[in-house]
Short mmCIF file of C-alpha atoms in Angstrom, two decimals:
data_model
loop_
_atom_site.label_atom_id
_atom_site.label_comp_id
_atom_site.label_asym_id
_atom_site.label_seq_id
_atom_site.Cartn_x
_atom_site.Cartn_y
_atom_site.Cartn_z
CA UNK A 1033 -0.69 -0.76 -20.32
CA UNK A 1034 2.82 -0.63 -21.76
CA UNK A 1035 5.99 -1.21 -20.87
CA UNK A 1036 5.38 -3.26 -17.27
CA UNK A 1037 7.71 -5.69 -16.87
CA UNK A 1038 8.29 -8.59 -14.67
CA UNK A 1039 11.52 -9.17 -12.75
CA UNK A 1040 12.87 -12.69 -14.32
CA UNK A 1041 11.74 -15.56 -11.50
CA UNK A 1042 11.89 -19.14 -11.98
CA UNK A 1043 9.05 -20.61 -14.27
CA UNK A 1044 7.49 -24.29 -13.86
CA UNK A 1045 5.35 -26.27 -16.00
CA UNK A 1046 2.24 -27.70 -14.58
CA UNK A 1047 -0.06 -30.00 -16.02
CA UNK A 1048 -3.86 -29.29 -15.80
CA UNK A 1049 -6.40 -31.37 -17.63
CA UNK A 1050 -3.80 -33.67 -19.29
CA UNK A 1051 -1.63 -31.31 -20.86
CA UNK A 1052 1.81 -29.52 -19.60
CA UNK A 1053 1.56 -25.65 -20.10
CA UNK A 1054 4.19 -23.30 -19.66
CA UNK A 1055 3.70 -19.81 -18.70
CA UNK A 1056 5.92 -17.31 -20.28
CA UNK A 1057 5.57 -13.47 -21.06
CA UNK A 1058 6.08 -10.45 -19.80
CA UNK A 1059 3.18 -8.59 -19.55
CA UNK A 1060 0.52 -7.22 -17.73
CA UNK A 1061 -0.55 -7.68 -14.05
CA UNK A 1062 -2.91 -9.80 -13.11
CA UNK A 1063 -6.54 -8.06 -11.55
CA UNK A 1064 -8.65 -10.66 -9.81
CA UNK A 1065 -7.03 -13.07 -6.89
CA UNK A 1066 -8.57 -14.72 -4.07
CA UNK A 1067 -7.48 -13.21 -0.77
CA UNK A 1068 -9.47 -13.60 2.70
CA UNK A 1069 -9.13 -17.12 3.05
CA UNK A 1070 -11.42 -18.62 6.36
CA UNK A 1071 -10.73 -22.72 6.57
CA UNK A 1072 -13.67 -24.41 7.76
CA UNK A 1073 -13.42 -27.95 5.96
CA UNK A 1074 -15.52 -28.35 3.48
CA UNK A 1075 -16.95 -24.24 3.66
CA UNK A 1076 -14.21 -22.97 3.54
CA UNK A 1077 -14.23 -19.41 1.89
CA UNK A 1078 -12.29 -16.39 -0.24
CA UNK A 1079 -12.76 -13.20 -1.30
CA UNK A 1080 -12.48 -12.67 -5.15
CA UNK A 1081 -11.76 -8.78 -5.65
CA UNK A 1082 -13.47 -8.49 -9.28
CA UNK A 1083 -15.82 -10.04 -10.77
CA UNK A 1084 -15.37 -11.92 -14.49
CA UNK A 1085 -12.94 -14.93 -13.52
CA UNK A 1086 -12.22 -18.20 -13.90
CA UNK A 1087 -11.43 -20.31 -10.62
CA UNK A 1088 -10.11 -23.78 -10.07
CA UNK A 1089 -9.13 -25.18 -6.90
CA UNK A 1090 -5.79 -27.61 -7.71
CA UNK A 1091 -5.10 -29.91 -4.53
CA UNK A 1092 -1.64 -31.25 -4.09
CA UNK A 1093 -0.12 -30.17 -7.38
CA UNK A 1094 -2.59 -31.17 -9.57
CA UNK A 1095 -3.83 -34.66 -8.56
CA UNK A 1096 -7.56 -33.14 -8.18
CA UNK A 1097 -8.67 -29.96 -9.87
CA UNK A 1098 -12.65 -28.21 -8.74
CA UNK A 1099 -13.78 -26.17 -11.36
CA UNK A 1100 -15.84 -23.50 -9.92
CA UNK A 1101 -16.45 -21.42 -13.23
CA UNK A 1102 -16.50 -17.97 -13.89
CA UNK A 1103 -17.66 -15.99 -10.56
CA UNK A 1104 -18.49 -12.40 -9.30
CA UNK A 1105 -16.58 -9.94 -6.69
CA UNK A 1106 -17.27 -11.32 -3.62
CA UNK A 1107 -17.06 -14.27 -1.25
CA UNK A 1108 -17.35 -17.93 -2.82
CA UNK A 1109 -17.03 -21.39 -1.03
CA UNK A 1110 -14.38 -24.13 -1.51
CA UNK A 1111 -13.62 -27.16 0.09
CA UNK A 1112 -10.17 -27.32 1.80
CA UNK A 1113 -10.11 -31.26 2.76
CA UNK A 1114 -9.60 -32.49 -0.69
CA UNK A 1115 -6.22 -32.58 -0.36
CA UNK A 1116 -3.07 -32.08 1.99
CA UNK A 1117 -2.53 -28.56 0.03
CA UNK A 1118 -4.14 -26.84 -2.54
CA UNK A 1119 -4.26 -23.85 -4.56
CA UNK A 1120 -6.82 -21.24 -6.06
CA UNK A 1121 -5.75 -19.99 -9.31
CA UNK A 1122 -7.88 -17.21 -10.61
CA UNK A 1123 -7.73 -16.33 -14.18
CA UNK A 1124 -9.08 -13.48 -16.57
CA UNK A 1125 -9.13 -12.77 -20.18
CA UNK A 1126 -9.21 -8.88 -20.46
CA UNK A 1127 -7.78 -6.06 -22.78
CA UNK A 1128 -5.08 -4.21 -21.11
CA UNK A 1129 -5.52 -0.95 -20.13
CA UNK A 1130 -6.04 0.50 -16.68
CA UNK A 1131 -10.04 0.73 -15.79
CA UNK A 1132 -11.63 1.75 -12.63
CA UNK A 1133 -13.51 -1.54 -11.13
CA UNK A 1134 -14.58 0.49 -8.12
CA UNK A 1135 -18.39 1.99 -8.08
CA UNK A 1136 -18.35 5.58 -6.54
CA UNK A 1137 -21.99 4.81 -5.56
CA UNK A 1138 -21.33 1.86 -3.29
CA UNK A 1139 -21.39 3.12 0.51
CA UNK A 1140 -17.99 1.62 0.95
CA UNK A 1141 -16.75 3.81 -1.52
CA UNK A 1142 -17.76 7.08 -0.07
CA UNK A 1143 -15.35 9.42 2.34
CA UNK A 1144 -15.62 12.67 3.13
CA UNK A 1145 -12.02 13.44 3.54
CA UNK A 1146 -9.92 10.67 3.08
CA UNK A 1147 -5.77 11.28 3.26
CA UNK A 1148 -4.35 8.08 3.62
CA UNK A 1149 -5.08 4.33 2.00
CA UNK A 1150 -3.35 1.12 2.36
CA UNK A 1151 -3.86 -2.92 0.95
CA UNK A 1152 -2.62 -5.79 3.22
CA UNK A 1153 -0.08 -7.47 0.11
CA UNK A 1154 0.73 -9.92 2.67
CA UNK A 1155 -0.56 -13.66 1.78
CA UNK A 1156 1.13 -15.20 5.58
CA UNK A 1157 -1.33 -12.60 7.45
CA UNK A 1158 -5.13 -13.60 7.72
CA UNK A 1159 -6.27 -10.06 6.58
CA UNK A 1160 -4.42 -10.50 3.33
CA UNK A 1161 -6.37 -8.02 0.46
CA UNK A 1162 -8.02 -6.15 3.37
CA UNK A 1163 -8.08 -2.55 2.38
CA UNK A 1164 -7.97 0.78 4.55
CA UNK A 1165 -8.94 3.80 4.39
CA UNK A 1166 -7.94 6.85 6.92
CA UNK A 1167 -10.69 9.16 7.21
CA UNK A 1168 -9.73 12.68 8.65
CA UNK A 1169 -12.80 14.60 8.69
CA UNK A 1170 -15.96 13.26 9.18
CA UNK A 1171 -18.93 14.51 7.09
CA UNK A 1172 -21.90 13.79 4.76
CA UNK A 1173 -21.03 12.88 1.05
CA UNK A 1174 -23.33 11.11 -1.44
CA UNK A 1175 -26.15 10.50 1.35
CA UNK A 1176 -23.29 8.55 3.21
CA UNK A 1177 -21.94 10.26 6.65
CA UNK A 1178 -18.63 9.49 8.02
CA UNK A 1179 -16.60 10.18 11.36
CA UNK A 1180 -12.69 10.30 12.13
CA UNK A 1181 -10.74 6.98 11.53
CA UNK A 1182 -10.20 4.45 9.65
CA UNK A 1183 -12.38 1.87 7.74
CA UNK A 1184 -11.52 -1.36 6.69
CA UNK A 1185 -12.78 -3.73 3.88
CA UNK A 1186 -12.35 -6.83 2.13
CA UNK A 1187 -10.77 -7.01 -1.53
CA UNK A 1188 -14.04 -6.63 -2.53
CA UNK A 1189 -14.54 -3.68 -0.25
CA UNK A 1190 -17.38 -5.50 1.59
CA UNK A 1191 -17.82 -4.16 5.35
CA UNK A 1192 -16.01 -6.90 6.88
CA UNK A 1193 -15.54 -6.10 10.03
CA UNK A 1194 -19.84 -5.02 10.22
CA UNK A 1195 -18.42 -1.06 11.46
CA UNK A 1196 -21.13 0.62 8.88
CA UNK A 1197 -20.56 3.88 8.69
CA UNK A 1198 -18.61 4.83 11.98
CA UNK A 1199 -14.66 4.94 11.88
CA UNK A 1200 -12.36 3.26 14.07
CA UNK A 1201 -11.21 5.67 16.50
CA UNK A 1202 -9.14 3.57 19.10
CA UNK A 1203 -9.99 6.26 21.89
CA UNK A 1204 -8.28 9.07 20.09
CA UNK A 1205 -9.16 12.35 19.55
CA UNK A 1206 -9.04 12.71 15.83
CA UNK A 1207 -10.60 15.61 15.44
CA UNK A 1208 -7.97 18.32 16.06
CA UNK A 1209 -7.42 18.87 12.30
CA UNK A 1210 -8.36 17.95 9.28
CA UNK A 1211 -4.39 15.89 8.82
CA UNK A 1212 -6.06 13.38 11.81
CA UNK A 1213 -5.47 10.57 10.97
CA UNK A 1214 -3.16 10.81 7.71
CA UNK A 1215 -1.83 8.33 6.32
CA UNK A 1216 -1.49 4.59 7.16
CA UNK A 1217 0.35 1.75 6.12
CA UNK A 1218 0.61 -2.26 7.54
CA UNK A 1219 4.57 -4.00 8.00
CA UNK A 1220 6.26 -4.07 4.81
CA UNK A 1221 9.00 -7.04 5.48
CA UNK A 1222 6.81 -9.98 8.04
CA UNK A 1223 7.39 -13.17 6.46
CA UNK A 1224 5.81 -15.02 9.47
CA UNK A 1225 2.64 -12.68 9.23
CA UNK A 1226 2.75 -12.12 12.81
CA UNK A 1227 2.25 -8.15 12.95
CA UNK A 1228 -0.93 -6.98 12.74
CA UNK A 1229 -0.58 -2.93 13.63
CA UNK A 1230 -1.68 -0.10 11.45
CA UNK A 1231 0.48 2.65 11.81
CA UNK A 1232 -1.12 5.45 11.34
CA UNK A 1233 0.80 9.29 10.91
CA UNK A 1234 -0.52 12.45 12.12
CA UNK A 1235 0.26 15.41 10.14
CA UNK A 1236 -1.03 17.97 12.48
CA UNK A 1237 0.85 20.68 14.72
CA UNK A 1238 -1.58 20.29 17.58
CA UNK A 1239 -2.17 16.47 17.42
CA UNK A 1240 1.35 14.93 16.16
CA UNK A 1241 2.84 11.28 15.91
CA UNK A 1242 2.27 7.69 14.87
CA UNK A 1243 -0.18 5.84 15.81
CA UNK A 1244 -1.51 1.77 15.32
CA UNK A 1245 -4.05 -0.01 15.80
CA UNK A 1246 -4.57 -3.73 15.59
CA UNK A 1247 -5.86 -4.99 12.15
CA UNK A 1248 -7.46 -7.99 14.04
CA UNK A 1249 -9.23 -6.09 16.77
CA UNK A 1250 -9.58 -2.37 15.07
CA UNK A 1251 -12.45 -1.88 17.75
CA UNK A 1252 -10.01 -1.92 20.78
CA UNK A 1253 -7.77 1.39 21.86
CA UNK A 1254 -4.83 2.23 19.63
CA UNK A 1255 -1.54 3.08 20.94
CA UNK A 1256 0.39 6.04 20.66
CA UNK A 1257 3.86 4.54 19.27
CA UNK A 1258 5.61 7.60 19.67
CA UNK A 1259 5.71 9.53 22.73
CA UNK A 1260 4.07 12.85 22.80
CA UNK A 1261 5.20 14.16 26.44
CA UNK A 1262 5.61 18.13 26.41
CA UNK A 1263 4.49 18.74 22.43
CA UNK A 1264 4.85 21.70 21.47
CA UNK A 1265 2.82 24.00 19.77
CA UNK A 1266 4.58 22.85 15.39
CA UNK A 1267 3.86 19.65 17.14
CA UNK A 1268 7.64 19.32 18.34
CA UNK A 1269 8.33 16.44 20.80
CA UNK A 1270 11.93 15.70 22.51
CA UNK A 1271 13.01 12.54 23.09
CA UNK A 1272 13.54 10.54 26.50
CA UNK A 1273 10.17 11.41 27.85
CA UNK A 1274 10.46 15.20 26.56
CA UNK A 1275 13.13 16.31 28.34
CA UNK A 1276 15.87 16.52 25.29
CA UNK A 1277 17.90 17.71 24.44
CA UNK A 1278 17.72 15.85 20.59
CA UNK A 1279 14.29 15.89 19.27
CA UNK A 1280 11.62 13.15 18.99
CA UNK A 1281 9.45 14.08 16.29
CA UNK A 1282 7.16 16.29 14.80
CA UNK A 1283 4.23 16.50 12.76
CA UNK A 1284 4.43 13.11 10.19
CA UNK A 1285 3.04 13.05 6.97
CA UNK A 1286 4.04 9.62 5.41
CA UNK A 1287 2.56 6.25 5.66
CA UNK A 1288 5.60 4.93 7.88
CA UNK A 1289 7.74 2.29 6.31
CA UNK A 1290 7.80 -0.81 8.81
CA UNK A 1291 10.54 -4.05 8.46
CA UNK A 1292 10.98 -6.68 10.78
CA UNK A 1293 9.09 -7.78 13.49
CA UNK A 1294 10.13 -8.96 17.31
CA UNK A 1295 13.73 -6.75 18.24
CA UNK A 1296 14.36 -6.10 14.84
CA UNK A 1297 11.31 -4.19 14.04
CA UNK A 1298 12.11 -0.83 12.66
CA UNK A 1299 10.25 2.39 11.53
CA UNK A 1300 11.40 4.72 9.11
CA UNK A 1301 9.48 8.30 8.44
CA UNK A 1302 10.33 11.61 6.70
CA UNK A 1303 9.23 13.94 9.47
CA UNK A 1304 8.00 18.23 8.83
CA UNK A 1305 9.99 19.01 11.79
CA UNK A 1306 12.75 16.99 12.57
CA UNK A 1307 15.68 17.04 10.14
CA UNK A 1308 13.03 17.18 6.85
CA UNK A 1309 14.13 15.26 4.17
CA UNK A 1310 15.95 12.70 6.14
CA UNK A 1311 14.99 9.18 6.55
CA UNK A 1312 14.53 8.72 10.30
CA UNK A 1313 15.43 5.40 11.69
CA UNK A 1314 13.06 4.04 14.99
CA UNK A 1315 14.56 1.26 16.00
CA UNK A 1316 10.81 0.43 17.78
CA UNK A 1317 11.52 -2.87 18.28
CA UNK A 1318 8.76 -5.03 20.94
CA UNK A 1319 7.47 -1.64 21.94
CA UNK A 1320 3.57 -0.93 21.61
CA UNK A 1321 3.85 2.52 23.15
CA UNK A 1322 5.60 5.63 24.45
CA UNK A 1323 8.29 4.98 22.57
CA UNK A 1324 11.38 7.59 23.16
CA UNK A 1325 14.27 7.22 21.99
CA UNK A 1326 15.65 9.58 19.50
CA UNK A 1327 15.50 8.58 15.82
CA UNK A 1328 18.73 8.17 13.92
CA UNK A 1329 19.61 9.97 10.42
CA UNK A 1330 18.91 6.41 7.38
CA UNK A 1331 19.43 9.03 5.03
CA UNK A 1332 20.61 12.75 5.24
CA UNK A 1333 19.05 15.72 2.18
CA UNK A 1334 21.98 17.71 2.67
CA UNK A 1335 21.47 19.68 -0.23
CA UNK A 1336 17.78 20.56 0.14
CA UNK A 1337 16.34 18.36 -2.49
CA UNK A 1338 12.99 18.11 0.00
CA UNK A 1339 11.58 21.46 1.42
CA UNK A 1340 8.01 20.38 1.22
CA UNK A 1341 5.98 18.83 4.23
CA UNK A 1342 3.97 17.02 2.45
CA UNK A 1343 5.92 13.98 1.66
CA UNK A 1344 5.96 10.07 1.38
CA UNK A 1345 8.70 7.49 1.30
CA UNK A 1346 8.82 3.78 0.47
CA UNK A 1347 11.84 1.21 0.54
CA UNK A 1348 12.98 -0.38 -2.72
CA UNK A 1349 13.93 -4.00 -2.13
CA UNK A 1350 17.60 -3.34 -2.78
CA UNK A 1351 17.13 -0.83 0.04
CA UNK A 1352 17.16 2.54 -1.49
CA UNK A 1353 14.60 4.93 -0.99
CA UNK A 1354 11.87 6.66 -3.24
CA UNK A 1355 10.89 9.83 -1.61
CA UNK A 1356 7.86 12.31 -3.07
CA UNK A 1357 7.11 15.66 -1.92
CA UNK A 1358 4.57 17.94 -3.51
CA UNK A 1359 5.16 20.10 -6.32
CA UNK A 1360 3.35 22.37 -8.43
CA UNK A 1361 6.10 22.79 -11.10
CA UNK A 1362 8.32 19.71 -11.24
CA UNK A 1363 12.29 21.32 -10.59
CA UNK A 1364 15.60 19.22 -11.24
CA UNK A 1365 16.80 20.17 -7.45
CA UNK A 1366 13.56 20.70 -5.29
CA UNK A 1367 11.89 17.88 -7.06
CA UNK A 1368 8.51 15.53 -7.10
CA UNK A 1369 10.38 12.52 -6.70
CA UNK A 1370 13.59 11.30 -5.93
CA UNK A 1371 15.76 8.19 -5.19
CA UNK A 1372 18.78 7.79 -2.52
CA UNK A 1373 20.87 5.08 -2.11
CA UNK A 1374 20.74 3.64 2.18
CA UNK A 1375 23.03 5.66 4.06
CA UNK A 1376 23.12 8.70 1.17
CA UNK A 1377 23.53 12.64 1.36
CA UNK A 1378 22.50 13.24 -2.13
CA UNK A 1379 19.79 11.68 -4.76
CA UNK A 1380 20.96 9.34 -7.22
CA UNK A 1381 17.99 10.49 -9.22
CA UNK A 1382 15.74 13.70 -9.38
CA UNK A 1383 13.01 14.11 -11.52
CA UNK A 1384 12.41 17.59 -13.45
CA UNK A 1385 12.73 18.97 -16.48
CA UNK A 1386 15.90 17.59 -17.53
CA UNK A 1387 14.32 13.83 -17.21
CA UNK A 1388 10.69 13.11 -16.08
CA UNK A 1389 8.53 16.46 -14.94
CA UNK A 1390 5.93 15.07 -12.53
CA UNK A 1391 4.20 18.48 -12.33
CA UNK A 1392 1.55 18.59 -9.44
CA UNK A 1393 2.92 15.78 -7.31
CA UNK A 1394 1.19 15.44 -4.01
CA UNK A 1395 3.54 13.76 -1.61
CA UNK A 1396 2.26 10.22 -1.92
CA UNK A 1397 3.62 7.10 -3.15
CA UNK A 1398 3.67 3.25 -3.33
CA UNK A 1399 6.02 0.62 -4.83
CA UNK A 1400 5.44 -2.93 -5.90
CA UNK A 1401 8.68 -4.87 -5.88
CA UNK A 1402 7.79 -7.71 -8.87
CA UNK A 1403 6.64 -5.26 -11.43
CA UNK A 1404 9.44 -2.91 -10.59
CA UNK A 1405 6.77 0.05 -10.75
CA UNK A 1406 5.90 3.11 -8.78
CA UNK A 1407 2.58 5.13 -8.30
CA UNK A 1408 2.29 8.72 -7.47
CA UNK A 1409 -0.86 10.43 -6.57
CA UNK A 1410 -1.61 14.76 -7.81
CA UNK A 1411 -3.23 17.08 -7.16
CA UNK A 1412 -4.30 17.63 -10.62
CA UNK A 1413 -6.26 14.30 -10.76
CA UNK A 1414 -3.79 12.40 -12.68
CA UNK A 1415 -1.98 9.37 -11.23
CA UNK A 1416 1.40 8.16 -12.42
CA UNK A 1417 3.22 4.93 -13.16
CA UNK A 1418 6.76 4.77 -13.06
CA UNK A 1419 9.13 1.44 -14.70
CA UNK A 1420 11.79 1.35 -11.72
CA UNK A 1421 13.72 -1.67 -13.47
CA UNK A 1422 16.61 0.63 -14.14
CA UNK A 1423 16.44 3.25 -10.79
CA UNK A 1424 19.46 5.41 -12.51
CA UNK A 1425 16.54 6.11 -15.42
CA UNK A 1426 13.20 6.06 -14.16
CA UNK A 1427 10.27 6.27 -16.90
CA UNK A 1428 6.70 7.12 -17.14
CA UNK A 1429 5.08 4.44 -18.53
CA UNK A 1430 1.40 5.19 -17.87
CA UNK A 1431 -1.09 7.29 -16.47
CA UNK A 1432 -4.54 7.23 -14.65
CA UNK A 1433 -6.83 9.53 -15.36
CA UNK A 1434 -8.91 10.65 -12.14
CA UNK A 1435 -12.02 12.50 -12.55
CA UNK A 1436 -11.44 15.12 -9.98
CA UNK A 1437 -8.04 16.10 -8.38
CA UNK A 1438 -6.29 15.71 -5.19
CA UNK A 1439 -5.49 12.62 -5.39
CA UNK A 1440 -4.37 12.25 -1.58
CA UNK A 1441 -2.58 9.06 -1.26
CA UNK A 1442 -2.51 5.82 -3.50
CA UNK A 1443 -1.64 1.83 -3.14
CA UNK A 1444 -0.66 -1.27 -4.85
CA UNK A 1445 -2.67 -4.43 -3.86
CA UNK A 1446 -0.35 -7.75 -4.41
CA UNK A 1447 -2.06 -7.93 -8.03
CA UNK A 1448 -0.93 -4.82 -8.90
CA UNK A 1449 -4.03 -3.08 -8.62
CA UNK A 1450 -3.83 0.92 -8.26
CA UNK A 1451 -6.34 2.32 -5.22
CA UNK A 1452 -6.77 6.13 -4.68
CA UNK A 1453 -8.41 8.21 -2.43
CA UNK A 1454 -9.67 11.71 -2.91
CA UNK A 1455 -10.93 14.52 -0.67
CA UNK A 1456 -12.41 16.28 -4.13
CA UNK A 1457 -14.27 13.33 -5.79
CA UNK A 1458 -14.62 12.16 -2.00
CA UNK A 1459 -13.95 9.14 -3.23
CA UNK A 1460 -11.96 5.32 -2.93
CA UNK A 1461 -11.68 4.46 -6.25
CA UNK A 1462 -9.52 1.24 -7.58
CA UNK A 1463 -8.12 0.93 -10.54
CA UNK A 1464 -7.10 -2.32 -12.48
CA UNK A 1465 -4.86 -3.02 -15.28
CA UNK A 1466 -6.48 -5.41 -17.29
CA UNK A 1467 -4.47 -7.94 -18.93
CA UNK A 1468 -4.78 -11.96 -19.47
CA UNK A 1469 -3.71 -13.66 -16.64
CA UNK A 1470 -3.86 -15.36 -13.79
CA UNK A 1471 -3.23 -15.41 -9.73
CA UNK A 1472 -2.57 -18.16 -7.26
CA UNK A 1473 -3.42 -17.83 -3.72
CA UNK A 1474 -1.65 -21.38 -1.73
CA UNK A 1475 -2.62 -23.10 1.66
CA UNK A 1476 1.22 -22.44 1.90
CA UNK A 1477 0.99 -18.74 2.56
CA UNK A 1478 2.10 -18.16 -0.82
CA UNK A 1479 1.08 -16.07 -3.35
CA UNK A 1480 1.72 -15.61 -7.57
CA UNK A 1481 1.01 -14.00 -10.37
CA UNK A 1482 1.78 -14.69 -13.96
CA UNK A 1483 1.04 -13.47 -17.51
CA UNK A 1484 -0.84 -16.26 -19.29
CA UNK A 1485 -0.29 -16.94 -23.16
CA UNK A 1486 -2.06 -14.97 -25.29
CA UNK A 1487 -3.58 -17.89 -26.78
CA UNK A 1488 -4.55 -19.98 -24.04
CA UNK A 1489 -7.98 -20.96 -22.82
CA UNK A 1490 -6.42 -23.59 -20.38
CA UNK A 1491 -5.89 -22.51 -17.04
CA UNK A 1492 -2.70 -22.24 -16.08
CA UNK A 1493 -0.74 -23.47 -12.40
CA UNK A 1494 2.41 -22.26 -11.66
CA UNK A 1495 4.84 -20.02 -13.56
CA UNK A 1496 6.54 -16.76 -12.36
CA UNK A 1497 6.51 -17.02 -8.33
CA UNK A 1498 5.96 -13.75 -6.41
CA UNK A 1499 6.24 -15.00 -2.97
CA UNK A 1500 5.80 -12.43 -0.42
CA UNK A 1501 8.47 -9.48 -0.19
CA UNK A 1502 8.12 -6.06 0.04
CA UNK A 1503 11.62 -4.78 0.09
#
């Protein structure tokens, strides 16, 4: 992998085993972390994603350090009493280059039609490193059948919540279309980790809207965010309970982008019907349902830079915008991918011809904020990374090969992990980017990741802190 580089953060020594280290570099992501942390005293547990690394436990900065060796995907045990904090710090030695970790035979891998995937990046919430998977038309594929919904795993895509092969359908009626569910995303900006909702789009005419459902109870009903009184038949809904006159929404195709939680919680989408290309605004606040209030313009296309439906947006922590829209010929105007400054009527930045063609771009997108990198997902079965450091000059700086196209939507884990999901290859496939390094999951709610020396066969505490923030 070349070219990824980290934003400059604050590095500390930390001494381990007697000696001070200090971790510099600026290099590849690290792959395996420890997510899905349960405290139970002395069995307490994680989830390590991949398999291949080196753990230690460090309590209270150092003073005690538990070896646990090198360890398989999975869940592993650890004792959380040893100290008033602690730390696991997961390390690998690896060459870089990006290499699918996922198995396309494992039953958790398998979906019929998937459109939408997401990765809880979020070390404050309890489902940190859970993945999901929207599943919009049930079916048989590799001996595995499926049903409208979603699915949820661990990192290690282990059936965590025991829902085999049956979807989460929260008492909705997903199977008007084949865009039912669509895509789905979790609350990009909740430091305290108190939102749990997955909001899930609809990007059907008959069958419209956002949806979520509740991470920590995915079995119970969902709630229709957005009202849907009077719909008509482009899946057109007016606002204030469908009487008007300004309009609601329409049929949604992104993964909607949600800040804030309490009375500042907000929603932004790029809707088919309603003003397409704009940023809509929800200011959705405390509301669980019905919501009905007209959205308001975040940013206006008033030149027509995005004609196509099938879209996807995500918020750059400076708070700009990345939007993608399909294309089968990459154009300088009506583009694959574009950048507005908050509050703009015109890009900043097209792709095309004239500076980076992303031919066959499908309309969906991810960021990670500390590597300064976007993915984008194509129909042609290749998936993009794009350096972000400089948003006036975007480059492409690597790409994924996917055995079979239609790559429908595609997500960053906090480890910088790539996951994809495919309705051709009927597949979740994930993707890591090798490198030597290492990640540290903290009792705090924290989490890290930094390149380790090249040289070192010392673990390594400390170094280039990530935090949590996803704008």
């Amino acid at each position: 992998m070349k070219g990824l580089l980290r934003k400059s953060k604050a590095v500390t020594p930390v001494v381990l085993g007697g000696l001070a280290v200090m971790a510099l570099g600026s290099s590849a992501s690290a792959t395996p972390y420890a997510s899905g942390i349960q405290l139970n005293g002395a069995s307490s547990s994680f989830v390590l994603n991949e398999g291949g690394a080196m753990v230690d436990v460090v309590y209270d900065g150092g003073a005690t350090v538990v070896n646990l060796g090198v360890l398989g995907a999975g869940t592993h045990m650890f004792d959380d009493t040893l100290g008033a904090s602690w730390q696991i710090v997961v390390s690998k030695n690896a060459a870089a280059g990006w290499t699918q970790i996922s198995d396309d035979t494992l039953t958790q891998s398998k979906y019929y039609s998937p459109k939408g995937v997401a990765v809880d990046a979020n070390p404050a919430r309890s489902t940190f490193g859970q993945i999901i998977v929207a599943e919009a038309l049930g079916g048989t594929t590799n001996g595995r059948t499926t049903t409208d919904g979603i699915y949820i795993m661990s990192a290690d895509q282990g059936d965590v919540t025991g829902q085999g092969d049956t979807a989460y359908g929260g008492g909705v009626d997903w199977s008007t279309s084949s865009s039912s569910p669509f895509k789905v995303s979790l609350n990009q900006d909740d430091p305290t980790g108190s939102d749990y909702s997955i909001y899930i789009s609809d990007w059907s005419d008959s069958h419209s809207g956002v949806w979520t459902a509740d991470m920590l109870s995915p079995a119970s009903s969902f709630n229709e965010l957005l009202d849907n009184t009077g719909r008509d038949g482009a899946g057109v809904v007016l606002a204030n309970g469908g009487v008007g006159p300004d309009q609601l929404h329409g049929s949604v195709p992104v993964g909607p982008w949600v800040e804030g939680t309490g009375v500042d919680r907000k929603m932004y989408t790029v809707d088919e019907d309603v003003r397409l290309g704009n940023v809509l605004q929800y200011d959705i606040g405390t509301t669980t349902a019905n919501y009905t209030t007209a959205p308001i313009d975040r940013v206006t296309d008033g030149a027509g830079n995005i004609l196509n439906g099938l879209t996807d947006l995500v918020r750059d922590e400076d708070g700009s915008w990345w939007i993608a829209q399909y294309r089968y010929t990459d154009d300088d105007v009506v583009c694959s991918l574009s950048h507005w400054a908050d509050g703009a009527t015109s890009p900043s930045w097209t792709s095309g011809p004239s500076t980076v063609p992303l031919d066959l771009a499908y309309g969906s997108i991810d960021i990670i904020d500390e590597l300064d990198l976007l993915v984008l997902g194509t129909r042609g079965g290749m998936i993009y990374l794009m350096d972000i450091s400089d948003p006036s000059n975007p480059a492409l700086v690597d790409t994924i090969v996917h055995s079979g196209s239609y790559v429908r939507d595609v997500a960053f884990d906090a480890a910088g992990n790539v996951y994809a999901v495919s309705n051709s290859s009927e597949t979740l496939r994930i993707y890591s980017p090798g490198g030597t390094t290492i990640a540290t999951t903290g009792s705090d709610g924290s989490f890290s990741v930094v390149p380790e020396p090249a040289s070192a066969l010392l673990m390594v505490l400390g170094g280039i802190a990530m935090g949590y923030r996803r704008r």
